[in-house]
Tab-separated table of C-alpha atoms in Angstrom:
chain	number	residue	atom	x	y	z
A	1	MET	CA	-26.063	-9.296	-31.699
A	2	SER	CA	-25.089	-5.860	-30.384
A	3	LYS	CA	-24.501	-5.311	-26.701
A	4	SER	CA	-26.971	-3.241	-24.716
A	5	THR	CA	-25.585	0.117	-23.718
A	6	CYS	CA	-25.873	2.241	-20.606
A	7	THR	CA	-24.637	5.542	-19.209
A	8	VAL	CA	-22.048	5.685	-16.462
A	9	THR	CA	-21.195	8.938	-14.721
A	10	ILE	CA	-17.639	9.077	-13.384
A	11	ASN	CA	-16.711	12.055	-11.209
A	12	GLY	CA	-19.500	14.014	-12.905
A	13	LYS	CA	-18.621	13.083	-16.495
A	14	LYS	CA	-21.252	11.063	-18.390
A	15	ILE	CA	-19.977	8.438	-20.822
A	16	LYS	CA	-21.581	5.657	-22.843
A	17	ALA	CA	-20.602	2.098	-21.994
A	18	ASN	CA	-21.686	-1.472	-22.560
A	19	VAL	CA	-23.572	-3.496	-19.998
A	20	GLY	CA	-21.053	-6.048	-18.734
A	21	ASP	CA	-18.065	-3.721	-18.997
A	22	THR	CA	-15.839	-3.443	-15.968
A	23	LEU	CA	-15.760	0.051	-14.533
A	24	ILE	CA	-12.171	0.487	-15.697
A	25	ASP	CA	-13.035	-0.582	-19.250
A	26	ALA	CA	-16.060	1.699	-19.228
A	27	GLY	CA	-13.871	4.612	-18.228
A	28	LEU	CA	-11.248	3.834	-20.842
A	29	GLY	CA	-13.969	3.643	-23.483
A	30	GLY	CA	-14.905	7.201	-22.600
A	31	ARG	CA	-11.249	8.342	-22.518
A	32	LEU	CA	-11.332	8.585	-18.748
A	33	VAL	CA	-8.621	6.625	-16.945
A	34	LEU	CA	-9.599	5.378	-13.495
A	35	PRO	CA	-6.631	4.896	-11.139
A	36	HIS	CA	-5.489	1.279	-11.468
A	37	ASP	CA	-2.443	-0.988	-11.411
A	38	CYS	CA	-2.657	-4.791	-11.156
A	39	CYS	CA	-6.180	-5.217	-12.652
A	40	SER	CA	-6.486	-8.521	-10.784
A	41	GLY	CA	-8.274	-7.418	-7.623
A	42	GLN	CA	-5.281	-7.337	-5.286
A	43	CYS	CA	-3.667	-3.897	-5.274
A	44	GLU	CA	-6.868	-1.949	-4.345
A	45	THR	CA	-5.751	1.020	-6.484
A	46	CYS	CA	-8.997	1.025	-8.455
A	47	ARG	CA	-11.436	1.040	-5.519
A	48	VAL	CA	-14.230	3.529	-6.300
A	49	ARG	CA	-17.481	4.642	-4.661
A	50	VAL	CA	-20.813	3.652	-6.199
A	51	LEU	CA	-23.132	6.615	-5.691
A	52	ASN	CA	-26.150	5.022	-7.361
A	53	GLY	CA	-27.178	2.720	-10.175
A	54	LYS	CA	-26.645	-0.858	-11.203
A	55	VAL	CA	-23.190	-2.296	-10.536
A	56	ASP	CA	-22.383	-5.953	-9.849
A	57	ALA	CA	-19.546	-5.797	-7.323
A	58	LEU	CA	-18.603	-9.454	-7.870
A	59	GLY	CA	-17.795	-9.793	-4.191
A	60	THR	CA	-15.513	-6.750	-3.966
A	61	ASP	CA	-17.978	-4.437	-2.194
A	62	GLU	CA	-17.057	-2.705	1.075
A	63	LYS	CA	-19.543	-0.160	2.319
A	64	SER	CA	-20.345	1.808	-0.855
A	65	THR	CA	-17.081	0.956	-2.668
A	66	VAL	CA	-16.113	-1.675	-5.248
A	67	LEU	CA	-13.011	-2.615	-7.227
A	68	GLY	CA	-13.220	-1.054	-10.674
A	69	CYS	CA	-11.157	-3.790	-12.323
A	70	LEU	CA	-13.670	-6.514	-11.399
A	71	ALA	CA	-17.036	-4.847	-10.787
A	72	VAL	CA	-19.235	-4.688	-13.918
A	73	LEU	CA	-22.060	-2.478	-15.118
A	74	GLU	CA	-25.564	-3.891	-15.134
A	75	GLY	CA	-27.154	-0.620	-16.234
A	76	ASP	CA	-26.883	3.112	-15.709
A	77	ALA	CA	-24.667	4.015	-12.744
A	78	GLU	CA	-22.775	6.837	-11.089
A	79	ILE	CA	-19.372	6.347	-9.466
A	80	SER	CA	-16.628	8.547	-8.054
A	81	TYR	CA	-13.052	8.257	-6.891
A	82	ASP	CA	-10.666	10.461	-4.927
A	83	PRO	CA	-8.250	12.549	-7.011
A	84	VAL	CA	-4.717	11.147	-6.935
A	85	PRO	CA	-1.387	12.209	-8.449
A	86	LEU	CA	-0.849	11.226	-12.076
A	87	VAL	CA	1.185	8.086	-12.693
A	88	LYS	CA	4.604	9.051	-14.041
A	89	THR	CA	7.947	7.408	-14.711
A	90	LEU	CA	11.067	9.097	-13.334
A	91	LYS	CA	14.748	8.256	-13.279
A	92	GLY	CA	16.989	8.259	-10.245
A	93	THR	CA	19.979	6.656	-8.584
A	94	VAL	CA	20.587	4.889	-5.292
A	95	ASP	CA	21.642	7.606	-2.867
A	96	GLY	CA	22.160	5.496	0.244
A	97	ILE	CA	21.633	2.054	1.771
A	98	ARG	CA	21.496	1.821	5.560
A	99	LYS	CA	20.970	-1.232	7.732
A	100	ILE	CA	18.273	-0.401	10.263
A	101	LYS	CA	18.071	-3.892	11.788
A	102	ASP	CA	19.109	-7.399	10.793
A	103	ASP	CA	17.544	-8.143	7.386
A	104	TYR	CA	15.953	-4.676	7.141
A	105	LEU	CA	17.319	-1.827	5.035
A	106	GLU	CA	16.495	1.804	4.505
A	107	VAL	CA	17.157	2.544	0.837
A	108	ARG	CA	17.200	6.115	-0.448
A	109	ILE	CA	16.667	6.991	-4.104
A	110	ARG	CA	17.616	10.434	-5.396
A	111	THR	CA	15.417	11.396	-8.352
A	112	THR	CA	15.958	13.849	-11.195
A	113	LYS	CA	12.594	15.488	-10.501
A	114	PRO	CA	10.229	15.558	-7.503
A	115	VAL	CA	8.050	12.456	-7.072
A	116	THR	CA	4.480	13.277	-6.075
A	117	TRP	CA	2.782	10.659	-3.878
A	118	LEU	CA	0.241	10.537	-1.086
A	119	PRO	CA	1.106	8.956	2.287
A	120	GLY	CA	0.115	5.286	1.981
A	121	GLN	CA	0.660	4.899	-1.779
A	122	TYR	CA	3.400	2.789	-3.401
A	123	LEU	CA	5.857	3.064	-6.290
A	124	ARG	CA	7.252	0.514	-8.732
A	125	ALA	CA	11.046	0.532	-8.554
A	126	THR	CA	13.233	-1.049	-11.212
A	127	PHE	CA	16.911	-1.217	-10.308
A	128	ASN	CA	18.799	-1.323	-13.606
A	129	GLY	CA	19.324	-4.953	-14.642
A	130	TYR	CA	16.788	-6.386	-12.183
A	131	PRO	CA	13.026	-7.065	-12.227
A	132	ALA	CA	10.625	-4.434	-10.912
A	133	ARG	CA	9.509	-4.443	-7.287
A	134	ASP	CA	6.802	-2.452	-5.520
A	135	TYR	CA	7.826	-0.457	-2.444
A	136	SER	CA	6.027	2.108	-0.324
A	137	PRO	CA	7.803	5.454	-0.039
A	138	THR	CA	7.903	6.616	3.544
A	139	THR	CA	9.123	9.237	5.973
A	140	PRO	CA	12.711	8.639	7.185
A	141	LEU	CA	12.703	6.998	10.612
A	142	ASN	CA	14.800	9.873	11.964
A	143	LEU	CA	12.695	12.454	10.062
A	144	ASP	CA	15.658	13.814	8.048
A	145	ALA	CA	13.701	14.096	4.801
A	146	GLU	CA	15.418	15.570	1.730
A	147	GLN	CA	13.932	17.078	-1.390
A	148	ASN	CA	13.940	14.711	-4.382
A	149	VAL	CA	14.906	11.743	-2.178
A	150	ILE	CA	12.555	8.766	-1.862
A	151	VAL	CA	12.945	6.469	1.147
A	152	PHE	CA	12.002	2.768	1.145
A	153	HIS	CA	12.042	0.146	3.928
A	154	ILE	CA	13.069	-3.166	2.362
A	155	LYS	CA	13.096	-6.622	3.892
A	156	VAL	CA	16.089	-8.655	2.728
A	157	TYR	CA	15.330	-12.221	1.672
A	158	PRO	CA	18.408	-14.494	1.483
A	159	ASN	CA	19.419	-15.411	-2.097
A	160	SER	CA	16.547	-13.359	-3.518
A	161	ILE	CA	16.590	-11.791	-6.959
A	162	VAL	CA	16.576	-8.158	-5.834
A	163	SER	CA	16.696	-7.480	-2.090
A	164	SER	CA	19.731	-9.684	-1.379
A	165	LYS	CA	21.707	-7.706	-3.968
A	166	LEU	CA	21.216	-4.383	-2.180
A	167	GLY	CA	24.514	-3.188	-0.785
A	168	SER	CA	26.527	-5.496	-3.056
A	169	GLU	CA	25.603	-5.663	-6.771
A	170	ILE	CA	23.170	-2.774	-6.205
A	171	GLY	CA	25.036	0.049	-4.520
A	172	VAL	CA	25.193	3.827	-4.306
A	173	GLY	CA	24.932	5.349	-7.779
A	174	HIS	CA	23.013	2.398	-9.265
A	175	PRO	CA	20.402	3.644	-11.791
A	176	VAL	CA	16.756	3.226	-10.781
A	177	LYS	CA	13.479	3.837	-12.580
A	178	LEU	CA	10.421	4.720	-10.488
A	179	ARG	CA	6.841	4.511	-11.750
A	180	GLY	CA	3.723	5.531	-9.867
A	181	PRO	CA	2.195	6.307	-7.517
A	182	PHE	CA	-0.348	3.513	-7.105
A	183	GLY	CA	-2.642	2.375	-4.309
A	184	ASN	CA	-5.884	3.427	-2.662
A	185	GLY	CA	-4.770	3.174	0.975
A	186	PHE	CA	-3.688	6.807	1.280
A	187	LEU	CA	-4.484	9.382	3.939
A	188	ARG	CA	-7.629	11.438	3.380
A	189	ARG	CA	-8.521	14.695	5.075
A	190	GLN	CA	-11.254	13.459	7.406
A	191	SER	CA	-12.169	13.983	11.037
A	192	GLU	CA	-12.955	10.387	12.007
A	193	PRO	CA	-10.543	8.518	14.315
A	194	ILE	CA	-7.808	6.496	12.586
A	195	VAL	CA	-6.495	3.051	13.471
A	196	LEU	CA	-3.262	2.127	11.668
A	197	THR	CA	-2.098	-1.500	11.548
A	198	SER	CA	0.923	-3.142	9.964
A	199	THR	CA	3.180	-6.162	9.880
A	200	GLY	CA	6.805	-6.225	8.729
A	201	THR	CA	7.734	-3.484	6.260
A	202	GLY	CA	4.048	-2.683	6.026
A	203	PHE	CA	5.115	-0.182	8.662
A	204	ALA	CA	6.551	2.014	5.882
A	205	PRO	CA	3.208	3.289	4.501
A	206	ILE	CA	1.655	3.270	7.985
A	207	TRP	CA	4.504	5.427	9.347
A	208	SER	CA	4.115	7.921	6.492
A	209	ILE	CA	0.362	8.149	7.178
A	210	ALA	CA	0.951	8.570	10.914
A	211	VAL	CA	3.451	11.405	10.470
A	212	ALA	CA	1.249	13.201	7.926
A	213	ALA	CA	-1.827	12.855	10.144
A	214	ILE	CA	-0.059	14.036	13.298
A	215	LEU	CA	1.474	17.062	11.576
A	216	GLY	CA	-1.383	17.912	9.230
A	217	GLN	CA	-4.464	16.777	11.176
A	218	PRO	CA	-3.355	17.252	14.811
A	219	ASP	CA	-6.866	17.108	16.281
A	220	ARG	CA	-7.655	13.747	14.700
A	221	PRO	CA	-7.572	10.743	17.084
A	222	ILE	CA	-5.026	8.147	15.994
A	223	ARG	CA	-3.585	4.896	17.317
A	224	LEU	CA	-1.256	2.231	15.906
A	225	VAL	CA	-0.893	-1.536	16.153
A	226	VAL	CA	2.468	-2.698	14.783
A	227	GLY	CA	3.235	-6.383	14.386
A	228	SER	CA	6.018	-8.682	13.280
A	229	ARG	CA	6.629	-12.424	13.234
A	230	THR	CA	9.372	-11.986	15.824
A	231	ARG	CA	10.671	-9.107	17.921
A	232	ASP	CA	13.694	-8.922	15.604
A	233	GLY	CA	11.330	-7.643	12.927
A	234	LEU	CA	10.306	-4.616	14.999
A	235	TYR	CA	12.843	-2.365	13.333
A	236	MET	CA	11.030	0.929	13.965
A	237	ARG	CA	12.019	1.759	17.557
A	238	ASP	CA	13.028	5.378	16.749
A	239	ALA	CA	9.645	5.963	15.129
A	240	VAL	CA	7.864	4.373	18.097
A	241	ARG	CA	9.566	6.772	20.493
A	242	TRP	CA	8.645	9.755	18.298
A	243	LEU	CA	4.996	8.675	18.288
A	244	GLN	CA	4.892	7.980	22.025
A	245	ASN	CA	6.439	11.374	22.777
A	246	ARG	CA	3.452	12.928	21.016
A	247	GLY	CA	0.937	10.946	23.003
A	248	VAL	CA	0.009	8.507	20.244
A	249	PRO	CA	-1.058	5.094	21.613
A	250	ILE	CA	1.008	2.380	19.908
A	251	THR	CA	0.913	-1.353	20.522
A	252	LEU	CA	3.761	-3.669	19.480
A	253	THR	CA	3.171	-7.372	18.988
A	254	ALA	CA	5.200	-10.409	17.881
A	255	SER	CA	4.909	-14.160	18.225
A	256	ASP	CA	7.814	-14.210	20.709
A	257	GLY	CA	6.697	-11.151	22.660
A	258	ASP	CA	6.909	-10.903	26.439
A	259	ASP	CA	3.279	-9.722	26.863
A	260	ASP	CA	4.673	-6.637	28.558
A	261	THR	CA	6.344	-4.202	26.157
A	262	VAL	CA	5.645	-6.515	23.204
A	263	LEU	CA	2.392	-8.489	23.141
A	264	THR	CA	1.839	-11.868	21.484
A	265	ALA	CA	-1.693	-11.486	20.089
A	266	ARG	CA	-2.356	-11.053	16.392
A	267	PRO	CA	-2.599	-7.378	15.341
A	268	CYS	CA	-6.234	-7.813	14.289
A	269	GLU	CA	-7.040	-8.862	17.877
A	270	LEU	CA	-5.651	-5.611	19.285
A	271	LEU	CA	-7.668	-3.012	17.392
A	272	GLY	CA	-9.822	-2.137	20.392
A	273	GLU	CA	-13.439	-1.085	20.250
A	274	LEU	CA	-14.424	-0.011	16.754
A	275	THR	CA	-17.452	1.872	15.454
A	276	PRO	CA	-18.698	2.730	11.959
A	277	ASP	CA	-16.976	6.111	12.420
A	278	HIS	CA	-13.494	4.585	12.542
A	279	VAL	CA	-11.159	4.621	9.547
A	280	ILE	CA	-8.729	1.693	9.459
A	281	TYR	CA	-5.576	1.430	7.364
A	282	SER	CA	-3.839	-1.938	7.129
A	283	ALA	CA	-0.553	-2.803	5.391
A	284	GLY	CA	1.754	-5.791	5.340
A	285	ALA	CA	1.209	-9.529	5.003
A	286	PRO	CA	-1.961	-10.362	3.007
A	287	SER	CA	-3.183	-12.647	5.810
A	288	HIS	CA	-2.913	-9.759	8.273
A	289	VAL	CA	-4.683	-7.364	5.903
A	290	GLU	CA	-7.546	-9.782	5.264
A	291	ALA	CA	-7.989	-10.553	8.964
A	292	THR	CA	-8.114	-6.830	9.719
A	293	ARG	CA	-10.518	-6.278	6.837
A	294	GLU	CA	-12.936	-8.772	8.388
A	295	VAL	CA	-12.774	-7.045	11.785
A	296	ALA	CA	-13.419	-3.690	10.100
A	297	ARG	CA	-16.296	-5.135	8.092
A	298	GLN	CA	-17.973	-6.521	11.201
A	299	ALA	CA	-17.713	-3.109	12.881
A	300	GLY	CA	-18.948	-1.278	9.792
A	301	ALA	CA	-15.739	0.781	9.760
A	302	THR	CA	-14.134	2.281	6.672
A	303	PHE	CA	-11.188	0.173	5.560
A	304	TYR	CA	-8.178	0.848	3.332
A	305	ALA	CA	-5.805	-1.971	2.407
A	306	ASP	CA	-2.221	-2.262	1.217
A	307	PRO	CA	-1.309	-5.973	1.114
A	308	PHE	CA	2.341	-6.833	0.430
A	309	TYR	CA	2.670	-9.862	-1.843
A	310	VAL	CA	6.174	-11.289	-1.528
A	311	ALA	CA	7.854	-12.441	-4.741
A	312	GLU	CA	11.377	-12.871	-3.429
A	313	GLU	CA	11.235	-16.153	-1.556
A	314	THR	CA	13.481	-17.850	-4.097
A	315	SER	CA	15.978	-16.665	-6.659
A	316	GLY	CA	17.409	-17.287	-10.086
A	317	LEU	CA	16.035	-17.881	-13.570
A	318	LYS	CA	14.280	-21.073	-12.523
A	319	SER	CA	12.176	-19.326	-9.885
A	320	LEU	CA	11.453	-16.455	-12.277
A	321	ALA	CA	10.246	-18.896	-14.935
A	322	THR	CA	8.109	-20.710	-12.366
A	323	SER	CA	6.581	-17.407	-11.332
A	324	LEU	CA	5.723	-16.525	-14.938
A	325	ILE	CA	4.122	-19.933	-15.489
A	326	ARG	CA	2.075	-19.534	-12.306
A	327	LYS	CA	0.877	-16.107	-13.403
A	328	ALA	CA	-0.162	-17.466	-16.802
A	329	LYS	CA	-2.339	-20.100	-15.126
A	330	THR	CA	-4.244	-17.851	-12.736
A	331	PRO	CA	-6.206	-14.610	-13.227
A	332	PHE	CA	-5.229	-13.395	-9.752
A	333	VAL	CA	-1.588	-12.408	-10.127
A	334	THR	CA	0.767	-11.045	-7.533
A	335	ALA	CA	0.345	-7.292	-7.284
A	336	ALA	CA	3.296	-6.280	-5.165
A	337	ALA	CA	6.663	-7.564	-4.067
A	338	ARG	CA	8.144	-5.824	-1.080
């Protein structure tokens, strides 16, 4: 029995598709590639707007958006997505590794050609001889940006497969392959007030968004809530001073805070009064992102997510094999390891 067909319009282009196709599959069938990465509902790269028609969001709906890798067509529909840079693969080498705080590194990659990315997106980095990891390119903490140099903030996990090798087995001159950019949590040119939230190295994409917004959208209201498990994880003091000197409200929080300069509440409890006009960006631990998502949903605010899924808690071939077995058993695989 043949499948029933429908028409889906994607960014103005009409294509034929099958009822029951995911939006990504529908696009591919019409030779139109929607932005995507993990295809498991975690990375948020494929979030698109449903303008009208029949789409089953399968629980991924937020305001008028759905995840294209999971949402399916139930009939004719029209969707759109924001234009993003094309995904490319580029070669580079490690240009510098700097300790910015205990267990936190700033790693710089010099590339053979410019890497185009939007503030808030992420790249897949493969250090030669090691498995790929996803990191968010960011603005240097001291703002000394260089052409063709990508900056990452990386949390070092003891005995991990990749991060613990930085500065030893992986040093200056080490070959690196970068692929991307990916992610939907990038800065848009809008007028609505922004609230930026992060935990851990989730500050990397949030910092890049903050700098771009302050310099490129100076009249746009903005505030930050930056969290960490402990005060030792608040590695971004130089950036905090830069923001404060420009009048940007920023709240720091950690479980061992003093409730003076560093609070102890969860970041999602410190967002302040929200309205449907607010635009919220959240990056870092998945639990933090999901808690913030719920607060944004209750307020009717627009929400963009960049959850960091850690894959470096253990090391060695045994842990890698265990990870592969786990992925084979579940449809919801880890999307990022940072």
